[in-house]
Coordinates of C-alpha atoms in Angstrom, one line a residue:
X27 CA -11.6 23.7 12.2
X28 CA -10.8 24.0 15.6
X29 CA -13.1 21.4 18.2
X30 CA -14.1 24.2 20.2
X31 CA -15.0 25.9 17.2
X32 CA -17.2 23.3 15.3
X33 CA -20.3 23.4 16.7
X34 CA -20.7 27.4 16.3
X35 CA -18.8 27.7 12.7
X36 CA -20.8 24.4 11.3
X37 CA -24.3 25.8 10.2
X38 CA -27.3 24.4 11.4
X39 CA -28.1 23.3 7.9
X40 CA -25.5 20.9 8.9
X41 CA -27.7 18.9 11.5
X42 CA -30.1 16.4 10.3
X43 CA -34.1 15.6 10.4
X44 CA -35.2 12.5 8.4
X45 CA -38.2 12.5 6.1
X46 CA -39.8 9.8 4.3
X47 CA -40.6 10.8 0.6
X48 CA -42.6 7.6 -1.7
X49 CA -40.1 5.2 0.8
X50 CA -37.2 7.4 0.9
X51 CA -36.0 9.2 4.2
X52 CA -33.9 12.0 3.2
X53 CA -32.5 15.0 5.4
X54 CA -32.0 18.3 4.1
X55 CA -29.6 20.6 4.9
X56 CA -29.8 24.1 4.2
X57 CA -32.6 27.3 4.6
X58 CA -35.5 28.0 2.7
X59 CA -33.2 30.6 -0.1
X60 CA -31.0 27.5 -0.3
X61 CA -33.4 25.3 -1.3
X62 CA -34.7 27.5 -4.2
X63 CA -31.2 27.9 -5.1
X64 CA -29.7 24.3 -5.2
X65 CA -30.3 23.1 -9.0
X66 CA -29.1 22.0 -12.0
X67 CA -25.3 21.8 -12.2
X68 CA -23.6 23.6 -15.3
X69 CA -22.0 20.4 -15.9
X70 CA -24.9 17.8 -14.9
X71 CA -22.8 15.3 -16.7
X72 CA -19.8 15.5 -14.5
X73 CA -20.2 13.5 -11.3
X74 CA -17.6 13.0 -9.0
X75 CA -17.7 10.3 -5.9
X76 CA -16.1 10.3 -2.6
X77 CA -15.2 7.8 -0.8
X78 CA -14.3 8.1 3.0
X79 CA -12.3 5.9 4.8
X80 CA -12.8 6.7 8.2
X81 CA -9.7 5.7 11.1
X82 CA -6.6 5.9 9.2
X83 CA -6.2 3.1 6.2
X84 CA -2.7 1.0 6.2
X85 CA -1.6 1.5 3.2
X86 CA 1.2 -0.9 3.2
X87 CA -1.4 -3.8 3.7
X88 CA -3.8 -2.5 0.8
X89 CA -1.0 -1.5 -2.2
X90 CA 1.9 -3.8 -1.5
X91 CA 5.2 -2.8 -2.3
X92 CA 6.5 -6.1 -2.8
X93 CA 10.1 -5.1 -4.0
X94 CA 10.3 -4.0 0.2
X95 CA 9.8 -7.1 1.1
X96 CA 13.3 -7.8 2.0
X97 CA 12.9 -4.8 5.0
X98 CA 9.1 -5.7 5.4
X99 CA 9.6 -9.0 6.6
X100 CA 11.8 -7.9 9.5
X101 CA 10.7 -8.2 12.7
X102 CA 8.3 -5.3 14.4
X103 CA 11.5 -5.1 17.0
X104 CA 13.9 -4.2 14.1
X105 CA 11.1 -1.8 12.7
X106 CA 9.8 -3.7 9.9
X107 CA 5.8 -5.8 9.8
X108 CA 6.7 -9.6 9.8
X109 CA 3.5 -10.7 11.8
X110 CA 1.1 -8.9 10.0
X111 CA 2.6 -9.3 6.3
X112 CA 0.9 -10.8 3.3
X113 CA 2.7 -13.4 1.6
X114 CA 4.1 -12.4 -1.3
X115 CA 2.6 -15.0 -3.7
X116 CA -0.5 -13.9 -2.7
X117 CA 0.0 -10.4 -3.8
X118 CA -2.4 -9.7 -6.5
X119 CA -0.8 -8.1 -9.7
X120 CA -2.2 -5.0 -11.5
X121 CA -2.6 -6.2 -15.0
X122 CA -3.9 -3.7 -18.0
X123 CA -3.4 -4.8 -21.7
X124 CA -1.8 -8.3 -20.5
X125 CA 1.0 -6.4 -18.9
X126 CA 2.3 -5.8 -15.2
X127 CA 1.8 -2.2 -15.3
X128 CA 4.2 -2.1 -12.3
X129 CA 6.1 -5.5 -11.4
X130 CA 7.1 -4.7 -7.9
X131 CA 3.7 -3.5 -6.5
X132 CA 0.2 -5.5 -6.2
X133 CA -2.8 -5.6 -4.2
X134 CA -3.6 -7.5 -1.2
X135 CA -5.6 -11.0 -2.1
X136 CA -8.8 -9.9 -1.2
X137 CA -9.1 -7.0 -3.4
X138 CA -9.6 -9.3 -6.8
X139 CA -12.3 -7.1 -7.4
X140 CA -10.5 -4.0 -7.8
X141 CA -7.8 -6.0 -9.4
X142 CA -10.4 -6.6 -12.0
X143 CA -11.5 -3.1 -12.2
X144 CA -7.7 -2.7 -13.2
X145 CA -7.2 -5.2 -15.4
X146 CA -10.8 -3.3 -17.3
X147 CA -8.6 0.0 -17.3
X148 CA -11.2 1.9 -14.8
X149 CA -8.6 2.0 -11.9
X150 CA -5.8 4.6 -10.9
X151 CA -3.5 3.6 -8.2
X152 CA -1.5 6.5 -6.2
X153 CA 1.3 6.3 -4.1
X154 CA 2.1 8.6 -1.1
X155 CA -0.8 10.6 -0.9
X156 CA -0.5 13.6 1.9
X157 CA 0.2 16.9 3.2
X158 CA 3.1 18.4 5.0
X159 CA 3.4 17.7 8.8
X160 CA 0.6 15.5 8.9
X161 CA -1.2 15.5 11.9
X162 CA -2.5 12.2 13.5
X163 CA -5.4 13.2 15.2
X164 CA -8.5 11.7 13.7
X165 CA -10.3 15.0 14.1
X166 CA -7.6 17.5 13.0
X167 CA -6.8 15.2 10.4
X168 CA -10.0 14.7 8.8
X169 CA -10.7 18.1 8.9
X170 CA -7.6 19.2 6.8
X171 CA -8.6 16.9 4.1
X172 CA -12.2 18.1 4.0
X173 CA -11.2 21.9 4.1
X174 CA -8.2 21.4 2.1
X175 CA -6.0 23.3 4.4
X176 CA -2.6 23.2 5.8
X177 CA -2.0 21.5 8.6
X178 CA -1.7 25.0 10.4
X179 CA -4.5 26.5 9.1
X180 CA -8.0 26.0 10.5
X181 CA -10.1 27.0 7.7
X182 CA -13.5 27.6 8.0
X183 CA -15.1 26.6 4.9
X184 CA -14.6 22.6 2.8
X185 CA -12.7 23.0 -0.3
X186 CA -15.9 21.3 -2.7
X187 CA -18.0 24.2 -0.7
X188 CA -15.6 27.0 -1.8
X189 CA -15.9 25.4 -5.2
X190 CA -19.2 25.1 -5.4
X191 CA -19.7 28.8 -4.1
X192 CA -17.8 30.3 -7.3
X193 CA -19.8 28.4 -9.5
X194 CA -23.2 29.4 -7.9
X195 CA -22.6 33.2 -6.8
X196 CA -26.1 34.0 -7.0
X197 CA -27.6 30.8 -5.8
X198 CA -29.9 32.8 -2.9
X199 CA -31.6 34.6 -6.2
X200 CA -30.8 33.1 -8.8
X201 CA -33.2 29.4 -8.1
X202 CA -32.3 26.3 -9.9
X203 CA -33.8 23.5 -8.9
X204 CA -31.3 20.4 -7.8
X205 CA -28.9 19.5 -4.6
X206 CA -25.5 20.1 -5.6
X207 CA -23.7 17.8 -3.4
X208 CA -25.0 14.6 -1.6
X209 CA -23.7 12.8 1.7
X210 CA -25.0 9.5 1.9
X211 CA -25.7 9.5 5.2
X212 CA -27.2 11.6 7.9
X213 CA -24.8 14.8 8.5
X214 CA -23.6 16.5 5.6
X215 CA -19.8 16.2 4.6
X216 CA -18.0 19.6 6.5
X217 CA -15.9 18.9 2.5
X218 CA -19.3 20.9 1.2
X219 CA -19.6 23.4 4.0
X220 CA -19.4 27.3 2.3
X221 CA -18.7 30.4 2.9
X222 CA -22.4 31.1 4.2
X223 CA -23.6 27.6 4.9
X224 CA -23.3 23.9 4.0
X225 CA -23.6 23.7 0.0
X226 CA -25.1 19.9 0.8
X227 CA -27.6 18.1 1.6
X228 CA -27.3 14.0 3.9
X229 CA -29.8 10.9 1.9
X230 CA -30.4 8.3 4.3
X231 CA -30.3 4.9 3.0
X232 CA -33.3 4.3 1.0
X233 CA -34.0 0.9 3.7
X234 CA -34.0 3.7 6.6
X235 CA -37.3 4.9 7.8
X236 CA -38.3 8.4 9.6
X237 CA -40.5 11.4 9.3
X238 CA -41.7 14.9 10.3
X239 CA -44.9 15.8 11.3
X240 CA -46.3 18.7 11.2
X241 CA -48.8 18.3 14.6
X242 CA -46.2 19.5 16.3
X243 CA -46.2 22.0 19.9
X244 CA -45.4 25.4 19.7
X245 CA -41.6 26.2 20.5
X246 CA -41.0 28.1 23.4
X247 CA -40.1 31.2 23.2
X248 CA -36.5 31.3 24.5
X249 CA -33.4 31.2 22.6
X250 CA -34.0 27.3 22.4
X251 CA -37.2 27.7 21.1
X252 CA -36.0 29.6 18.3
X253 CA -33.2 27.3 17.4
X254 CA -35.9 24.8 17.8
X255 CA -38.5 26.7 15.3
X256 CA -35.5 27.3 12.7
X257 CA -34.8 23.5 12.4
X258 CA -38.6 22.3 12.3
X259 CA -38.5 25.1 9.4
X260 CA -35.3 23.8 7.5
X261 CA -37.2 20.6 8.1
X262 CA -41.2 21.6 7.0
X263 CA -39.2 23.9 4.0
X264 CA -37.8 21.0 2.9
X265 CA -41.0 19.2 1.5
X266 CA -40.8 22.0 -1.3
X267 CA -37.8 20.5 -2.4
X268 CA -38.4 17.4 -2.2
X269 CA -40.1 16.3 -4.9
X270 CA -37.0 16.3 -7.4
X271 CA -35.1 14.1 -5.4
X272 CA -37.9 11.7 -4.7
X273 CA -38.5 11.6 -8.6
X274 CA -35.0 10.9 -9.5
X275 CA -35.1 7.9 -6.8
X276 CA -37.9 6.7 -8.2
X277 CA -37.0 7.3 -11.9
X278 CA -34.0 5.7 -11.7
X279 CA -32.9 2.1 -11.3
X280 CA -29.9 -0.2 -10.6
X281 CA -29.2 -3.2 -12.7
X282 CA -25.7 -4.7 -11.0
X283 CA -25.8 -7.2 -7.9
X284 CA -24.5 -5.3 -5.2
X285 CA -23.1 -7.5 -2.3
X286 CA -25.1 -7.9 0.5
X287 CA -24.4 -7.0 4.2
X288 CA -22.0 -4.3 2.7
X289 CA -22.9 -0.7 3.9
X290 CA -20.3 1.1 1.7
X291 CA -22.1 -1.5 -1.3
X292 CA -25.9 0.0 -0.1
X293 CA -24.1 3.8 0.1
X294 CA -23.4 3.6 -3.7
X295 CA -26.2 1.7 -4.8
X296 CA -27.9 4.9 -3.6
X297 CA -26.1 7.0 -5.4
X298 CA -26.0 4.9 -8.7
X299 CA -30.0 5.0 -8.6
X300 CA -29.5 8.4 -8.1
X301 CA -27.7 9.2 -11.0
X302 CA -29.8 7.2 -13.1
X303 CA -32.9 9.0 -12.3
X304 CA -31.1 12.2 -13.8
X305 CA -30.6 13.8 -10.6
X306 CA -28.2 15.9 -11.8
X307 CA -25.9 16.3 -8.6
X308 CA -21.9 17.0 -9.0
X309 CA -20.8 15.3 -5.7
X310 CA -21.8 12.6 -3.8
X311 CA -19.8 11.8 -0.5
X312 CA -19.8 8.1 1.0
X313 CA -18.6 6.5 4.3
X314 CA -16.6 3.3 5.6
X315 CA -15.3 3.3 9.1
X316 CA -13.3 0.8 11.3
X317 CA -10.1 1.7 9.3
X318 CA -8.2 2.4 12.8
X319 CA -6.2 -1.3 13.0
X320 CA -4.3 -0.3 16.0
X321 CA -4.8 -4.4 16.9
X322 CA -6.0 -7.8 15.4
X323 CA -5.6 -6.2 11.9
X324 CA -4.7 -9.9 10.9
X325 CA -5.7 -12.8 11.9
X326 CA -2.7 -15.0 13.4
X327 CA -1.2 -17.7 11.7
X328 CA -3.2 -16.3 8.8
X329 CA -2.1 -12.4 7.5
X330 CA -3.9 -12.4 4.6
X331 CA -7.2 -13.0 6.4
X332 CA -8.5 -10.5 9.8
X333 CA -10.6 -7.5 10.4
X334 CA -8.8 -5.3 7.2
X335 CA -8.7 -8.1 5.0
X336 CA -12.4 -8.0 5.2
X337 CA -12.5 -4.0 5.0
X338 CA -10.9 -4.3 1.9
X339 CA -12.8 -6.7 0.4
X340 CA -16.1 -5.4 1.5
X341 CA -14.9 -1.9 -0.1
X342 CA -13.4 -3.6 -3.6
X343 CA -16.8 -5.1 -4.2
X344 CA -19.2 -2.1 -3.0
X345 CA -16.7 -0.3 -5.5
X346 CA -16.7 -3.2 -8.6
X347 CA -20.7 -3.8 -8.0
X348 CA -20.7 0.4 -8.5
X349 CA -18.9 0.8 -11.4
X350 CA -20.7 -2.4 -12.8
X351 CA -23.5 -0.4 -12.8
X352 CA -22.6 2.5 -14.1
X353 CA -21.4 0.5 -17.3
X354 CA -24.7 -1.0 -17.8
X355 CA -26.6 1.9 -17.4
X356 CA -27.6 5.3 -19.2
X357 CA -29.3 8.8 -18.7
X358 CA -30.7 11.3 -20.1
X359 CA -27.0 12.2 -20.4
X360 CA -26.0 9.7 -22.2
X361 CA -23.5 6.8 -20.9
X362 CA -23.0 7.2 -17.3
X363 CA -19.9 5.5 -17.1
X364 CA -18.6 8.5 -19.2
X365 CA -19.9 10.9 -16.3
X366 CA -18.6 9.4 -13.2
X367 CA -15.3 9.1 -11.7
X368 CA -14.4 8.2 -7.8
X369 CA -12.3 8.4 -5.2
X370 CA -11.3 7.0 -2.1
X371 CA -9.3 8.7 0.9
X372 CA -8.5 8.4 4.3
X373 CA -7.5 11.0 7.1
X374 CA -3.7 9.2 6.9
X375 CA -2.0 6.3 6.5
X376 CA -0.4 3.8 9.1
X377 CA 3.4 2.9 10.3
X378 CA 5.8 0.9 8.5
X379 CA 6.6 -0.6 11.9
X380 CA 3.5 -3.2 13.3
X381 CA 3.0 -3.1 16.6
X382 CA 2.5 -6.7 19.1
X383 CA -0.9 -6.9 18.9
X384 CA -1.2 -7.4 15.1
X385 CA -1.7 -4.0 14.5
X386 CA -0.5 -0.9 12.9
X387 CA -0.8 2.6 14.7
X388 CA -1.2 6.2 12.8
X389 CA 1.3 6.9 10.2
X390 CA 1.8 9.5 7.7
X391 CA 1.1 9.0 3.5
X392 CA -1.2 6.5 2.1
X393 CA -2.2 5.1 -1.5
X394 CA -5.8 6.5 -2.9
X395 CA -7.9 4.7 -5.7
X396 CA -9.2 6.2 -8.4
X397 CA -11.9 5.0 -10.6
X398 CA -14.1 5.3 -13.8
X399 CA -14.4 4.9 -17.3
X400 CA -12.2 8.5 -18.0
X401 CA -9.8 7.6 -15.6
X402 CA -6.1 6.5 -16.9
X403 CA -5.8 2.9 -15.6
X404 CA -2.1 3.1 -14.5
X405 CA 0.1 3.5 -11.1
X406 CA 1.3 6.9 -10.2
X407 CA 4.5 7.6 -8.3
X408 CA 7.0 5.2 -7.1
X409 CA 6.5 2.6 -4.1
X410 CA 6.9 3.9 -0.3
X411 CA 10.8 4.1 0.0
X412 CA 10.8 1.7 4.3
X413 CA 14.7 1.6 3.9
X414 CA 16.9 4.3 5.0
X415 CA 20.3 3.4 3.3
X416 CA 22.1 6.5 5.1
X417 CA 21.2 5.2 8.3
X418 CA 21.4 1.3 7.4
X419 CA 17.9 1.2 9.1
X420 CA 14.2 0.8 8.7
X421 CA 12.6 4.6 8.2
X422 CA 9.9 5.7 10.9
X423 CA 7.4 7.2 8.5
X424 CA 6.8 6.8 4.3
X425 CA 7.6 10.0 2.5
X426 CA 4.8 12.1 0.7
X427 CA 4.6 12.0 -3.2
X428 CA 1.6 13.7 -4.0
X429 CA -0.2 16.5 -2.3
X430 CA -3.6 15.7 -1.6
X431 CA -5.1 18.8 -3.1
X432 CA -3.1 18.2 -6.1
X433 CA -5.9 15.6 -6.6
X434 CA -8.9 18.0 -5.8
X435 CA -6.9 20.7 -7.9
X436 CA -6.6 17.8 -10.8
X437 CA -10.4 17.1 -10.5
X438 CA -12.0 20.5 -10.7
X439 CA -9.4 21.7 -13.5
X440 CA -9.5 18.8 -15.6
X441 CA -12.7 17.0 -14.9
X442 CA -15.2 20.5 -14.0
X443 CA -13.4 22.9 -16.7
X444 CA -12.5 25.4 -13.9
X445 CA -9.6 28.0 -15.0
X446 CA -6.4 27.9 -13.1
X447 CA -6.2 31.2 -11.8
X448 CA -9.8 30.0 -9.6
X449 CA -8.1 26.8 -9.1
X450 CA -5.5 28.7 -7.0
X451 CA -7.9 31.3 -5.3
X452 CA -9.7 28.4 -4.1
X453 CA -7.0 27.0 -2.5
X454 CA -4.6 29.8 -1.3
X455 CA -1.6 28.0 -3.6
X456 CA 0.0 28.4 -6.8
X457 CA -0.4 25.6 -8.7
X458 CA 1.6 24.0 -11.9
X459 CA -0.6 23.3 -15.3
X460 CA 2.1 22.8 -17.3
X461 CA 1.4 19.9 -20.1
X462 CA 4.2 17.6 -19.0
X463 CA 3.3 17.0 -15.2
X464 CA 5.2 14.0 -15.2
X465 CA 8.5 16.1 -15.3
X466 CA 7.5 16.7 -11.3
X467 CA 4.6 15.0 -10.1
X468 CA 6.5 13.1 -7.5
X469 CA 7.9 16.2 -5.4
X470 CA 5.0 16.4 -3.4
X471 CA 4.1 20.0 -5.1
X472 CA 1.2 21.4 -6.0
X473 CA 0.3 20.3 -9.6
X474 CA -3.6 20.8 -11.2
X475 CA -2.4 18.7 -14.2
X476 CA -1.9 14.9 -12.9
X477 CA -2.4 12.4 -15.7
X478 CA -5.7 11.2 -13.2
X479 CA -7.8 11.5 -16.4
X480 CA -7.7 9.8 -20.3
X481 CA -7.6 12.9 -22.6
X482 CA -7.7 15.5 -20.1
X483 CA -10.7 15.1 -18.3
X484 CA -13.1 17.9 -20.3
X485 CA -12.8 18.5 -23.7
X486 CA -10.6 21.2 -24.7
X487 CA -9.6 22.4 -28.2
X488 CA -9.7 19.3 -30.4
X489 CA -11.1 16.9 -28.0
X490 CA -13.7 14.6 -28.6
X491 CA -16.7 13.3 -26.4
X492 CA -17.7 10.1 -26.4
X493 CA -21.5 9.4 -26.8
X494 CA -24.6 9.7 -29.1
X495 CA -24.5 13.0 -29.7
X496 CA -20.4 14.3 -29.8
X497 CA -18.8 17.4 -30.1
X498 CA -15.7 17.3 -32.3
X499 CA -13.7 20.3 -30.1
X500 CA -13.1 23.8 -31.4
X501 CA -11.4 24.8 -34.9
X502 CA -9.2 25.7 -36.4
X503 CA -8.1 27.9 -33.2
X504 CA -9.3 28.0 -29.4
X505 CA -9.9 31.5 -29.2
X506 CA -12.2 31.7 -32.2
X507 CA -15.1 29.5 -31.0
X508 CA -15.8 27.9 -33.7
X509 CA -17.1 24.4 -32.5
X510 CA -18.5 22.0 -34.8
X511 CA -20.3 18.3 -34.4
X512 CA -20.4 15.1 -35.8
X513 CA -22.4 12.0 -35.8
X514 CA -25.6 13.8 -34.7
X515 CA -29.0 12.5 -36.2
X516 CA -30.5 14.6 -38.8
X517 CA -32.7 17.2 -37.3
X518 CA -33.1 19.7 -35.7
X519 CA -31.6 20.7 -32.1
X520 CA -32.3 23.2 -29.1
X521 CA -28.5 24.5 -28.2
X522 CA -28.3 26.6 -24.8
X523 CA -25.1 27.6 -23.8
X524 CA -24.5 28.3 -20.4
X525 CA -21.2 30.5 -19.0
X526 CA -19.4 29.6 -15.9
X527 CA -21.1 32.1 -13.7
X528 CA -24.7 29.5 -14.7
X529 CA -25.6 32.3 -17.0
X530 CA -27.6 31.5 -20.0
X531 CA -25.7 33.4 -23.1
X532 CA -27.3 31.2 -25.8
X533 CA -30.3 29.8 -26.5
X534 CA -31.6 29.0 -30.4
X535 CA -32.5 25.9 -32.5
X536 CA -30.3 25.0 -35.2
X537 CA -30.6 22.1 -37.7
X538 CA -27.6 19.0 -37.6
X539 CA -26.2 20.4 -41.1
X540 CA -25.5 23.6 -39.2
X541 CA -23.6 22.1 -36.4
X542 CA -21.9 19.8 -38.4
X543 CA -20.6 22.4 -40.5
X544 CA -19.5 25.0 -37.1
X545 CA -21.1 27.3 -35.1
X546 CA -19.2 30.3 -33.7
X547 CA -21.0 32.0 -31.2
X548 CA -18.6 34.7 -30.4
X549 CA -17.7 33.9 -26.7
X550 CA -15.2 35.4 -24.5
X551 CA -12.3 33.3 -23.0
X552 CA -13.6 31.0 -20.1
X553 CA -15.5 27.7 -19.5
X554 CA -19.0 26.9 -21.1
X555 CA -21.4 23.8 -20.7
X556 CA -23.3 23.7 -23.9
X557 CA -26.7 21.9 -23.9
X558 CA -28.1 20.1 -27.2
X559 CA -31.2 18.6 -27.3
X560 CA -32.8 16.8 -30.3
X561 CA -36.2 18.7 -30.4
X562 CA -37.9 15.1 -32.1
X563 CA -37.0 12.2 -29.5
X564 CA -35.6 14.7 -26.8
X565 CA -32.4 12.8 -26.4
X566 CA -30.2 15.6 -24.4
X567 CA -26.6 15.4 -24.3
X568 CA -24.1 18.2 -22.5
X569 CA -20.3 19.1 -23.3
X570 CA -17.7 21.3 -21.1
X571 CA -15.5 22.9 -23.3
X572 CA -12.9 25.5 -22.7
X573 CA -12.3 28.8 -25.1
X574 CA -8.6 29.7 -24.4

């Protein structure tokens, strides 16, 4: 999006009016039709979290490729880091299973919490995460990984709004009742923005305070005092829709010690409580800034301490203290560290080269984290190549691997059941699904199939979902329908199924001798969430399958 451009594409659901509701100030974010229209996800078990790294995160000080070391301790002179460069007994090694999962990289010492997280298989590491001709402008940057664009395309829409606006076609008649994306903060992410407005909605944090009143003067009436009147009605609206977000605040809880004086910690406490009060919102979007080290990223005499030492501990913490959480906790969905998975990102990475002030100035690729009980705890590409053996010298920028929407692509095939063919329309590419990605995942192509998840991500044809109530896939073949249960409580059950447009096309009781023994409901090809509900202790559980 271009600058000139942002204040008349962005939407004014896109600005910002606090309101206190029972203790928490939240700001809403779209019209009155949107309102009525935000509701229950089709997959209100499927929660993904992002997490912003605003400035441009050094990658090379966060995942340390410790085989470099022999170019990475030359001088910033001869293009390699020397005075800003961990130790290399310090490095931190990624251990799952009581094994190096990859001997020659580690994280920097004061990431032991995420080193933890690894070691408890809930971490994915990936090296070289870009784009093509990257552009170092924070703006333009940032804006190409929230739209999803290339970098010479200035798309007018965020690729989690586009998303959301082919799952919810009718959402301006068709009301539900629940926000469908979240920024913690007070703007809401441009990653949400649609094709008719923002598709979120910005939560302050809970300890913020504010209000609207409604003893207000008249707006004059000028072109002012209508833009004036529409926001005191986005904000006077938004008391009707209120309510579910204040209950699920309140219903819900938090049971980990989070760190103190850690924003990014208070951010996904938020959003924890959130999802423990059944709020049933797909994405949440949290922010860390002060990632731009261009000097005093160390502290002299001392690398492995300074200003992004304590960045990354403060955000390996907020991100252990999260998932901590999550593992301790359930919903009415069952385990919601079986629902969650995160993310972090950053609008690029930094040079191989520091520079004289114990800094590092905008590079090109950088490593991302990925976390959560379904993730697969393992390291994904090779490290950064710093070496140029053609030359005999130190390279000026690390190569791209992976294509940052080859993650998003990854995440809403595999994670929210979305069909491949949409998967491209979304994003203007073609992307690869074949069932070997590891046969080219490291070209820096466009792939929808990463090995991101355990199992897949949803479950399709014979998988099987974890939790009280599980569904055993779909037999004997896919496009038959036939899907079955097992280890449901006798009883009886309330099954709705629900098609990818949010369509109800099923709604009956049936008793758990039925299920176990198959159900075929005679659906089409495509992507279902189907709802079960024990009609005796209410105990709700929800599956995404796909019929291929």
């Amino acid at each position: 999006m271009k600058r000139r451009n942002f204040l008349k594409t962005t939407s004014l659901s896109a600005l910002s009016i606090p309101i206190v509701l029972n203790g928490l100030p939240f700001t809403s974010l779209a019209n009155s039709p949107f309102y009525k229209a935000l509701g229950n996800a089709a997959y209100p078990d499927r929660v993904m979290v992002l997490i912003q790294l605003n400035g441009g995160n050094d990658g090379l000080n966060t995942v340390i490729p410790i085989e470099m070391y022999p170019h990475l301790t030359k001088s910033n002179s001869q293009g390699g880091r020397s005075n800003i460069l961990v130790d290399e007994n310090d490095v931190l090694k990624l251990m799952y299973n009581s094994i190096d999962q990859s001997p020659g990289t580690g994280l920097h010492p004061a990431m032991s919490a995420l080193s933890n997280l690894f070691t408890n298989g809930q971490l994915n590491v990936m090296q070289g995460v870009g784009y093509p001709n990257p552009s170092f402008s924070h703006f333009r940057a940032t804006d190409i990984w929230l739209s999803g664009s290339d970098s010479n395309t200035y798309e007018q829409t965020g690729w989690a709004g586009r998303f959301l606006d082919h799952e919810h076609p009718n959402y301006l008649t068709t009301p539900p009742a629940n926000p469908l994306a979240i920024t913690i903060g007070s703007i809401s992410s441009n990653a949400y923005k649609g094709t008719q407005l923002n598709m979120g909605m910005a939560v302050q944090n809970p300890t913020a305070s504010g209000y609207f009143s409604g003893n207000i003067d008249t707006a004059p009436n000028s072109i002012y005092g209508y833009e004036l009147e529409h926001i005191r009605k986005i904000a006077q609206q938004s008391n009707d829709y209120a309510a579910s977000l204040a209950t699920a605040y309140a219903n819900g809880q938090n049971v980990a010690t989070y760190p103190s004086n850690n924003s990014l910690a208070d951010q996904l406490k938020t959003v924890a409580r959130l999802i423990s009060g059944d709020l049933g919102t797909n994405f949440y979007m949290v922010n860390m800034g002060s990632f731009d080290t261009h000097n005093d990223q160390v502290n002299s005499g001392d690398t492995k301490t300074g200003w992004h030492a304590n960045q990354l501990q403060q955000l390996a913490e907020a991100i252990n203290a999260f998932q901590t959480d999550l593992n301790s906790m359930t919903n009415s969905y069952g385990a919601m560290q079986n629902q969650v998975f995160g993310m972090t990102f950053s609008e690029f990475g930094r040079t191989i080269k520091s520079n004289n002030t114990n800094g590092t100035d905008h590079g090109t690729t950088a490593p991302m984290f990925l976390f959560g009980n379904k993730i697969n705890p393992t390291v994904l590409g090779k490290n950064p190549e710093v070496w140029d053996s053609a030359q005999g010298q130190m390279k000026s920028d690390l190569d791209m691997q992976f294509d940052f929407r080859s993650i998003y692509a990854t995440a809403l095939y595999q994670w929210f059941g979305l069909n491949k063919g949409d998967v491209d329309s979304l994003f203007g590419k073609t992307f690869e699904d074949g069932t070997n990605p590891s046969q080219n995942i490291y070209d820096g192509g466009f792939h929808c199939n990463l090995p991101i998840f355990l199992n897949g991500g949803i479950p399709i044809a014979t998988g099987v979902e974890e939790g009280k109530i599980s569904a055993s896939g779909i037999y004997p073949n896919p496009s038959l329908g036939l899907i079955k249960y097992q280890g449901l409580q006798s009883g009886t059950y309330q099954l709705q199924v629900i098609n990818n447009d949010g369509k109800l096309v099923h709604d009956k009781q049936y008793s758990s001798t039925e299920m176990e023994n198959g159900l075929n409901f005679g659906l089409p090809r495509g992507t279902y969430t189907i709802i079960y509900r024990n009609t005796k202790n209410k105990q709700q559980r929800s599956d995404r399958i796909l019929i291929q």
